[in-house]
Coordinates of C-alpha atoms in Angstrom, one line a residue:
M1 CA 147.0 127.9 80.9
L2 CA 146.5 126.3 77.6
D3 CA 149.2 123.5 77.3
I4 CA 151.0 124.5 74.4
K5 CA 151.9 120.5 73.6
T6 CA 148.1 119.5 73.6
I7 CA 147.6 122.0 71.5
F8 CA 150.5 121.3 68.9
F9 CA 148.7 117.5 68.8
L10 CA 145.4 118.6 68.2
L11 CA 146.7 121.4 65.0
A12 CA 148.4 118.4 64.1
C13 CA 145.2 116.0 63.9
S14 CA 143.4 118.6 62.2
H15 CA 145.6 119.2 59.3
L16 CA 146.1 115.3 59.2
I17 CA 142.2 114.9 58.9
G18 CA 141.5 117.4 56.5
A19 CA 144.3 116.2 54.4
V20 CA 142.5 113.0 54.2
V21 CA 139.1 114.8 53.3
L22 CA 141.0 116.9 50.7
M23 CA 142.4 113.6 49.1
F24 CA 139.2 112.0 49.3
L25 CA 138.1 115.3 47.2
A26 CA 140.9 115.1 44.3
R27 CA 140.3 111.6 43.7
S28 CA 136.5 112.2 43.4
Y29 CA 136.8 115.4 41.3
T30 CA 140.1 115.3 39.0
E31 CA 138.6 117.8 36.8
I32 CA 138.9 120.6 39.7
P33 CA 142.6 121.8 39.7
G34 CA 144.1 122.2 42.9
I35 CA 142.7 120.0 45.4
K36 CA 145.4 118.2 45.5
E37 CA 147.8 120.7 46.4
W38 CA 145.7 121.7 49.4
A39 CA 145.9 117.8 50.6
I40 CA 149.7 118.4 50.2
G41 CA 149.6 121.6 51.9
R42 CA 147.9 120.2 54.9
I43 CA 150.0 117.3 55.1
L44 CA 153.3 119.2 54.9
V45 CA 152.0 121.4 57.8
S46 CA 151.4 118.8 59.8
A47 CA 154.7 117.0 59.7
A48 CA 155.7 120.6 60.4
L49 CA 154.0 120.5 63.8
V50 CA 155.2 117.0 65.1
F51 CA 158.9 118.6 63.7
Y52 CA 158.1 121.2 66.4
M53 CA 157.0 118.5 68.7
L54 CA 160.0 116.5 68.3
R55 CA 162.5 119.2 69.7
I56 CA 162.9 117.9 72.8
A57 CA 163.8 114.3 70.9
I58 CA 166.2 116.0 68.0
P59 CA 168.5 118.3 67.8
I60 CA 167.4 121.8 67.7
E61 CA 168.7 122.5 64.7
L62 CA 167.1 119.8 62.8
S63 CA 163.7 121.0 64.3
V64 CA 163.8 124.3 63.4
L65 CA 165.0 123.4 60.2
L66 CA 162.8 120.8 58.8
G67 CA 159.9 122.5 60.9
N68 CA 159.8 125.8 59.7
G69 CA 160.7 124.8 56.3
L70 CA 158.4 121.9 55.9
L71 CA 155.4 124.8 57.0
C72 CA 156.7 127.4 54.4
L73 CA 156.5 124.6 51.9
G74 CA 152.4 123.5 53.0
L75 CA 151.6 127.1 53.2
Y76 CA 153.3 127.7 49.6
S77 CA 151.4 124.5 48.3
A78 CA 147.8 125.8 49.4
L79 CA 148.7 129.0 47.8
L80 CA 149.2 127.1 44.5
G81 CA 146.2 125.3 45.1
V82 CA 144.0 128.1 45.8
N83 CA 145.4 130.0 42.8
K84 CA 144.6 126.8 41.0
V85 CA 141.0 126.5 41.5
V86 CA 140.5 130.5 40.9
A87 CA 142.1 130.0 38.0
R88 CA 145.0 133.1 38.8
A89 CA 148.7 133.3 38.5
P90 CA 150.3 132.7 41.6
Q91 CA 152.0 135.9 42.7
I92 CA 155.3 134.1 43.8
S93 CA 157.0 131.8 41.5
P94 CA 158.7 128.4 42.3
K95 CA 161.9 129.8 41.8
Q96 CA 161.1 133.1 43.6
F97 CA 159.8 130.9 46.2
A98 CA 162.4 128.7 46.7
L99 CA 164.9 131.7 46.7
L100 CA 163.1 133.3 49.5
L101 CA 162.9 129.9 51.6
L102 CA 166.9 129.4 51.3
L103 CA 167.3 133.2 52.5
L104 CA 164.5 132.3 55.7
M105 CA 166.1 129.0 56.3
A106 CA 169.7 130.7 56.5
V107 CA 168.2 133.5 58.8
L108 CA 166.6 131.0 61.2
M109 CA 170.2 128.8 61.2
Y110 CA 172.0 131.9 62.2
W111 CA 169.8 132.9 64.8
T112 CA 170.0 128.7 66.6
I113 CA 173.6 128.4 66.2
I114 CA 175.5 131.7 65.8
D115 CA 173.2 134.2 68.2
Y116 CA 170.7 131.8 69.8
S117 CA 167.4 134.3 69.9
Y118 CA 164.2 131.9 69.8
I119 CA 162.2 135.4 70.3
Y120 CA 163.6 136.5 66.6
R121 CA 163.2 133.2 65.3
A122 CA 159.3 132.8 66.1
S123 CA 158.6 136.9 65.2
L124 CA 160.3 136.0 61.8
I125 CA 158.0 133.0 61.2
A126 CA 154.8 134.4 62.3
M127 CA 155.5 137.5 59.5
V128 CA 156.1 134.8 57.2
T129 CA 152.5 133.0 58.2
T130 CA 151.2 136.5 58.2
A131 CA 152.6 137.3 54.5
F132 CA 151.2 133.8 53.4
M133 CA 147.7 134.5 54.5
L134 CA 147.7 138.1 52.9
L135 CA 148.6 136.3 49.9
L136 CA 145.9 133.9 50.3
I137 CA 143.3 136.6 50.7
D138 CA 144.0 138.4 48.0
S139 CA 144.2 134.9 45.5
I140 CA 140.6 134.0 47.3
R141 CA 138.8 137.6 47.3
P142 CA 135.8 138.4 45.0
R143 CA 136.7 140.7 42.5
S144 CA 132.8 141.5 42.2
K145 CA 129.3 140.8 43.8
Q146 CA 128.6 138.0 41.2
Q147 CA 132.0 135.9 42.6
R148 CA 131.0 135.8 46.1
S149 CA 130.1 132.6 47.9
L150 CA 130.1 130.7 51.2
G151 CA 133.3 129.0 50.3
K152 CA 135.2 132.0 49.7
S153 CA 133.3 134.0 52.9
L154 CA 135.0 130.9 55.0
L155 CA 138.4 130.8 53.6
M156 CA 138.6 135.1 54.2
F157 CA 137.3 134.2 57.7
S158 CA 140.0 132.1 58.2
Y159 CA 143.0 133.8 56.4
C160 CA 142.4 137.0 57.9
T161 CA 141.8 135.5 61.6
L162 CA 145.3 133.3 61.8
G163 CA 147.0 136.2 59.9
L164 CA 146.0 138.6 62.2
S165 CA 146.7 136.0 65.2
E166 CA 150.5 135.6 63.9
L167 CA 150.8 139.3 63.7
I168 CA 149.6 139.9 67.2
K169 CA 151.9 136.8 68.3
A170 CA 155.2 138.6 66.4
L171 CA 154.9 142.0 68.0
A172 CA 153.9 140.4 71.7
L173 CA 157.1 138.4 71.1
L174 CA 158.6 141.6 70.2
F175 CA 157.8 143.7 72.8
S176 CA 157.4 141.5 75.4
T177 CA 159.3 141.3 78.6
L178 CA 158.9 138.0 79.5
P179 CA 162.1 135.5 79.4
E180 CA 160.7 133.5 77.0
S181 CA 163.5 131.6 75.3
Q182 CA 162.4 128.1 74.3
L183 CA 159.6 127.0 72.2
F184 CA 157.5 125.0 75.0
E185 CA 158.4 127.9 77.5
A186 CA 156.4 130.5 75.0
Q187 CA 153.0 129.6 76.8
S188 CA 151.6 133.3 76.7
V189 CA 152.3 134.4 73.4
T190 CA 152.5 131.2 71.2
A191 CA 149.2 128.7 72.9
L192 CA 146.8 131.1 71.9
P193 CA 147.4 131.8 68.5
M194 CA 148.3 128.1 68.5
F195 CA 144.4 127.7 69.6
I196 CA 143.3 130.0 67.1
A197 CA 144.8 127.9 64.2
T198 CA 143.6 124.8 65.2
C199 CA 140.0 126.2 65.0
T200 CA 140.7 128.1 61.4
S201 CA 142.1 124.9 60.5
I202 CA 138.3 123.1 60.7
T203 CA 136.8 126.1 59.0
T204 CA 139.6 126.3 56.2
T205 CA 138.7 122.5 55.8
V206 CA 134.4 123.3 55.8
G207 CA 135.6 126.7 53.3
Y208 CA 137.5 124.4 50.6
F209 CA 135.0 121.7 50.7
A210 CA 132.2 124.5 49.6
L211 CA 134.4 126.3 47.3
V212 CA 134.9 122.6 45.0
V213 CA 131.1 122.1 45.6
E214 CA 130.2 125.9 44.0
T215 CA 133.3 125.3 41.6
L216 CA 131.6 121.8 40.6
N217 CA 128.1 123.5 40.2
K218 CA 129.5 126.1 38.2
R219 CA 130.7 124.1 35.9
L220 CA 127.8 122.2 35.5
I221 CA 125.8 125.0 34.7
A222 CA 128.5 126.4 32.2
L223 CA 128.1 123.0 30.8
S224 CA 124.5 122.8 30.3
D225 CA 124.7 126.6 28.4
I226 CA 127.5 124.8 25.6
D227 CA 127.0 123.1 22.4
S228 CA 128.7 120.1 22.6
L229 CA 130.0 119.9 18.8
T230 CA 130.5 123.8 18.2
Q231 CA 131.5 124.5 22.2
T232 CA 129.3 127.5 21.2
L233 CA 126.3 128.8 23.3
N234 CA 123.5 126.6 22.6
R235 CA 119.9 128.0 22.0
R236 CA 118.3 127.9 25.8
A237 CA 121.6 129.8 26.7
L238 CA 121.0 132.2 24.2
L239 CA 117.6 132.9 24.7
E240 CA 118.3 133.4 28.4
K241 CA 121.1 135.6 28.0
A242 CA 120.4 137.4 25.0
K243 CA 116.4 138.2 26.1
V244 CA 118.1 140.1 29.4
L245 CA 121.3 142.0 26.8
V246 CA 118.9 143.4 24.3
E247 CA 116.1 144.6 26.6
Q248 CA 118.8 146.3 29.1
Q249 CA 120.1 148.3 26.1
K250 CA 118.9 152.1 26.4
P251 CA 119.1 154.7 23.4
P252 CA 121.1 156.1 22.2
Y253 CA 123.2 152.5 22.1
Q254 CA 121.8 149.5 19.9
T255 CA 121.9 146.1 19.6
A256 CA 122.8 144.1 16.4
I257 CA 121.7 140.9 15.7
L258 CA 123.3 138.2 12.7
F259 CA 121.7 135.5 11.5
I260 CA 124.1 132.9 9.8
D261 CA 123.1 130.2 7.9
I262 CA 125.4 127.5 6.3
D263 CA 124.9 127.3 2.3
N264 CA 123.9 123.8 1.0
F265 CA 124.6 122.0 4.2
K266 CA 121.9 119.7 3.6
L267 CA 123.5 118.7 0.5
I268 CA 127.2 118.2 2.2
N269 CA 125.3 116.3 4.9
D270 CA 123.7 114.1 2.1
T271 CA 126.9 113.9 -0.2
H272 CA 129.5 113.5 2.2
G273 CA 127.7 112.4 5.9
H274 CA 127.1 113.7 8.8
A275 CA 130.5 113.3 10.1
S276 CA 131.9 115.4 7.6
G277 CA 128.8 118.1 7.9
D278 CA 129.8 118.2 11.6
C279 CA 133.2 118.9 11.0
V280 CA 132.3 122.0 8.6
L281 CA 130.1 123.2 11.4
Q282 CA 132.9 122.9 14.1
Q283 CA 135.4 124.8 11.5
V284 CA 132.4 127.3 10.8
A285 CA 132.2 128.0 14.9
S286 CA 135.8 128.1 15.4
T287 CA 135.7 131.1 12.8
L288 CA 132.9 132.7 13.9
A289 CA 134.6 132.7 17.3
Q290 CA 138.4 133.9 15.8
Q291 CA 136.4 136.9 14.1
L292 CA 134.1 137.9 16.7
G293 CA 136.8 137.4 20.0
E294 CA 135.3 137.0 23.4
A295 CA 133.0 139.9 24.0
P296 CA 129.9 138.9 21.8
L297 CA 127.1 136.3 22.2
L298 CA 128.0 133.6 20.0
A299 CA 125.4 130.6 19.6
R300 CA 124.3 127.5 17.3
F301 CA 120.8 128.2 17.3
G302 CA 120.1 124.8 15.2
G303 CA 121.2 122.6 13.0
E304 CA 123.3 125.0 10.9
E305 CA 122.1 128.1 12.2
F306 CA 124.2 130.2 14.8
V307 CA 123.3 133.8 16.1
V308 CA 125.5 136.5 16.8
I309 CA 124.6 139.3 19.3
L310 CA 126.6 142.8 19.2
P311 CA 125.4 145.1 22.2
D312 CA 126.5 148.7 21.2
T313 CA 126.8 148.4 17.7
S314 CA 125.3 150.2 14.8
E315 CA 123.7 149.3 11.9
K316 CA 127.2 150.4 10.1
L317 CA 129.4 148.3 12.1
A318 CA 127.0 145.6 12.2
L319 CA 127.3 145.2 7.8
A320 CA 130.8 145.0 8.5
I321 CA 131.2 142.4 10.9
G322 CA 128.6 140.1 8.7
E323 CA 131.0 140.8 6.1
N324 CA 133.9 139.5 7.4
I325 CA 132.4 136.6 8.6
R326 CA 131.5 135.8 5.3
S327 CA 134.6 136.4 3.6
A328 CA 136.1 134.7 6.1
I329 CA 134.1 131.3 5.9
E330 CA 134.5 131.6 2.0
A331 CA 138.0 131.9 2.8
M332 CA 138.3 128.9 5.1
T333 CA 140.3 125.7 3.6
P334 CA 137.6 122.9 3.7
V335 CA 138.1 119.9 6.1
L336 CA 137.7 117.5 3.4
T337 CA 139.0 118.8 -0.1
A338 CA 136.0 116.9 -1.8
I339 CA 133.4 119.2 0.0
G340 CA 134.7 122.0 -1.8
R341 CA 134.1 126.0 -0.6
V342 CA 131.6 126.8 2.3
T343 CA 129.9 129.6 2.3
C344 CA 127.1 131.4 4.4
S345 CA 124.4 133.5 4.6
V346 CA 124.0 136.2 6.9
G347 CA 120.6 138.1 8.0
V348 CA 121.6 141.8 9.8
T349 CA 119.3 143.9 12.3
T350 CA 119.6 146.3 14.9
S351 CA 117.4 147.8 17.8
E352 CA 118.0 151.5 16.7
Q353 CA 114.4 153.4 17.1
K354 CA 112.7 150.2 17.9
Q355 CA 110.0 150.3 20.4
N356 CA 109.1 146.7 21.6
P357 CA 107.9 144.9 24.7
D358 CA 109.6 142.1 23.5
L359 CA 112.3 143.5 21.5
F360 CA 114.7 140.0 21.6
F361 CA 112.5 137.9 20.0
A362 CA 111.2 140.7 17.1
L363 CA 115.1 141.2 16.3
L364 CA 115.7 137.6 16.0
H365 CA 112.7 137.4 13.8
E366 CA 114.0 140.1 11.7
A367 CA 117.8 138.8 11.6
D368 CA 116.2 135.2 10.4
S369 CA 114.0 137.2 7.5
A370 CA 117.2 139.3 6.4
M371 CA 119.1 136.2 6.1
Y372 CA 116.3 134.2 4.1
H373 CA 116.1 137.3 1.6
A374 CA 120.1 136.5 1.4
K375 CA 119.3 133.1 0.4
Q376 CA 116.9 133.9 -2.3
N377 CA 119.2 136.2 -3.7
G378 CA 121.7 133.9 -4.5
K379 CA 123.5 133.2 -1.2
N380 CA 127.1 134.0 -0.2
R381 CA 125.7 137.3 1.1
V382 CA 124.8 139.7 3.7
S383 CA 121.1 141.1 3.8
L384 CA 120.2 144.0 6.0
Y385 CA 116.5 143.8 7.4
K386 CA 113.8 146.2 5.9
P387 CA 110.3 146.2 6.5
T388 CA 109.8 144.7 3.5
M389 CA 111.5 141.6 4.4
T390 CA 108.7 140.9 7.0
R391 CA 106.7 138.9 4.9
A392 CA 109.1 137.1 3.1
R393 CA 109.1 133.9 5.3
K394 CA 105.9 134.2 6.7
S395 CA 104.9 130.5 5.9
Q396 CA 108.3 129.0 6.4
Q397 CA 109.6 131.0 9.4
P398 CA 110.9 128.6 12.3
N399 CA 109.4 129.2 15.5
L400 CA 112.0 131.1 17.8
E401 CA 110.1 131.6 21.0
P402 CA 111.4 130.3 23.9
S403 CA 108.4 127.9 24.3
L404 CA 109.9 125.5 22.1
E405 CA 111.1 122.2 23.2
L406 CA 115.4 123.2 23.6

């Protein structure tokens, strides 16, 4: 027979060790939200177990109130931490949780002071723990194959195992005929779930650690894809993402590419300084993002050039979007009044009825040629690619292939 006092002690120790590990992670990786809430949750659960164990030395009312209250606070803190890490809103707001906690404490006090029942109290807390496990499972479960990871799998396993054991415990207590009326007398239905909780505490800590590492890796990958000045995709990321996107399009779908170049940008740098030029680039990038929304691929291709990839976009719509971009940039209030009006030239092409083994780079050359045609014809305009433009920039066209050092 498992000794329940020993199991309580081991579980409290495992939660404290997990809290120390998580506090170390929280101090080392302050940019990742949620880790501190995990650590606080572990500390609160460990404190709850201490108050459970002190039931032989302190009034039972105090043990029930503080033990169960701290347990619920610890579980809610863990839930907040998980939701922060996965960037989801908590299913229960702090105000809602506070009201539910007050109601729970009132019911527990009723079964402690007025109509004593260990079975009802223990069953209720087991069901509350199961409910928290379901909320944690809902928060951490992957919504797609791309979101699956080792950390999430370990946490899902831990939450499912603990939730199932607590549910079985609640049902066993309610339907058992054994005369178990005290915590430390409940060997048959309490000891085993507590032992399972001790084991899952270890796997949960490992899952938290793995999830932190995975989150860091994703952030590093994301940072490597972003142009630090304009916060758009950089050239390398565009070449990787757009090539796949364009070449996966099948008729009758088509992809449009817009090549955007800020007019007279060298003059802005030479006259007002590179700091002013950087401000113009940031303002143009912000305007482009506002005009395009979140769906299209937007990248700073180099210098003052931006590229936009528009999947499933017709030639007519691409021209309209290009014109909207041109007019929005022209309407910008310049970051420095001395700079005056900022304009751009836009080249547009689409993949309609085109067959090419390297379609993306062919389209990119076409959009660049169309943009250069707009430059030659007065700037501040949108130009649609025509086959006659192919040689317009042959001697001056930059290398757009991925072999270029990025």
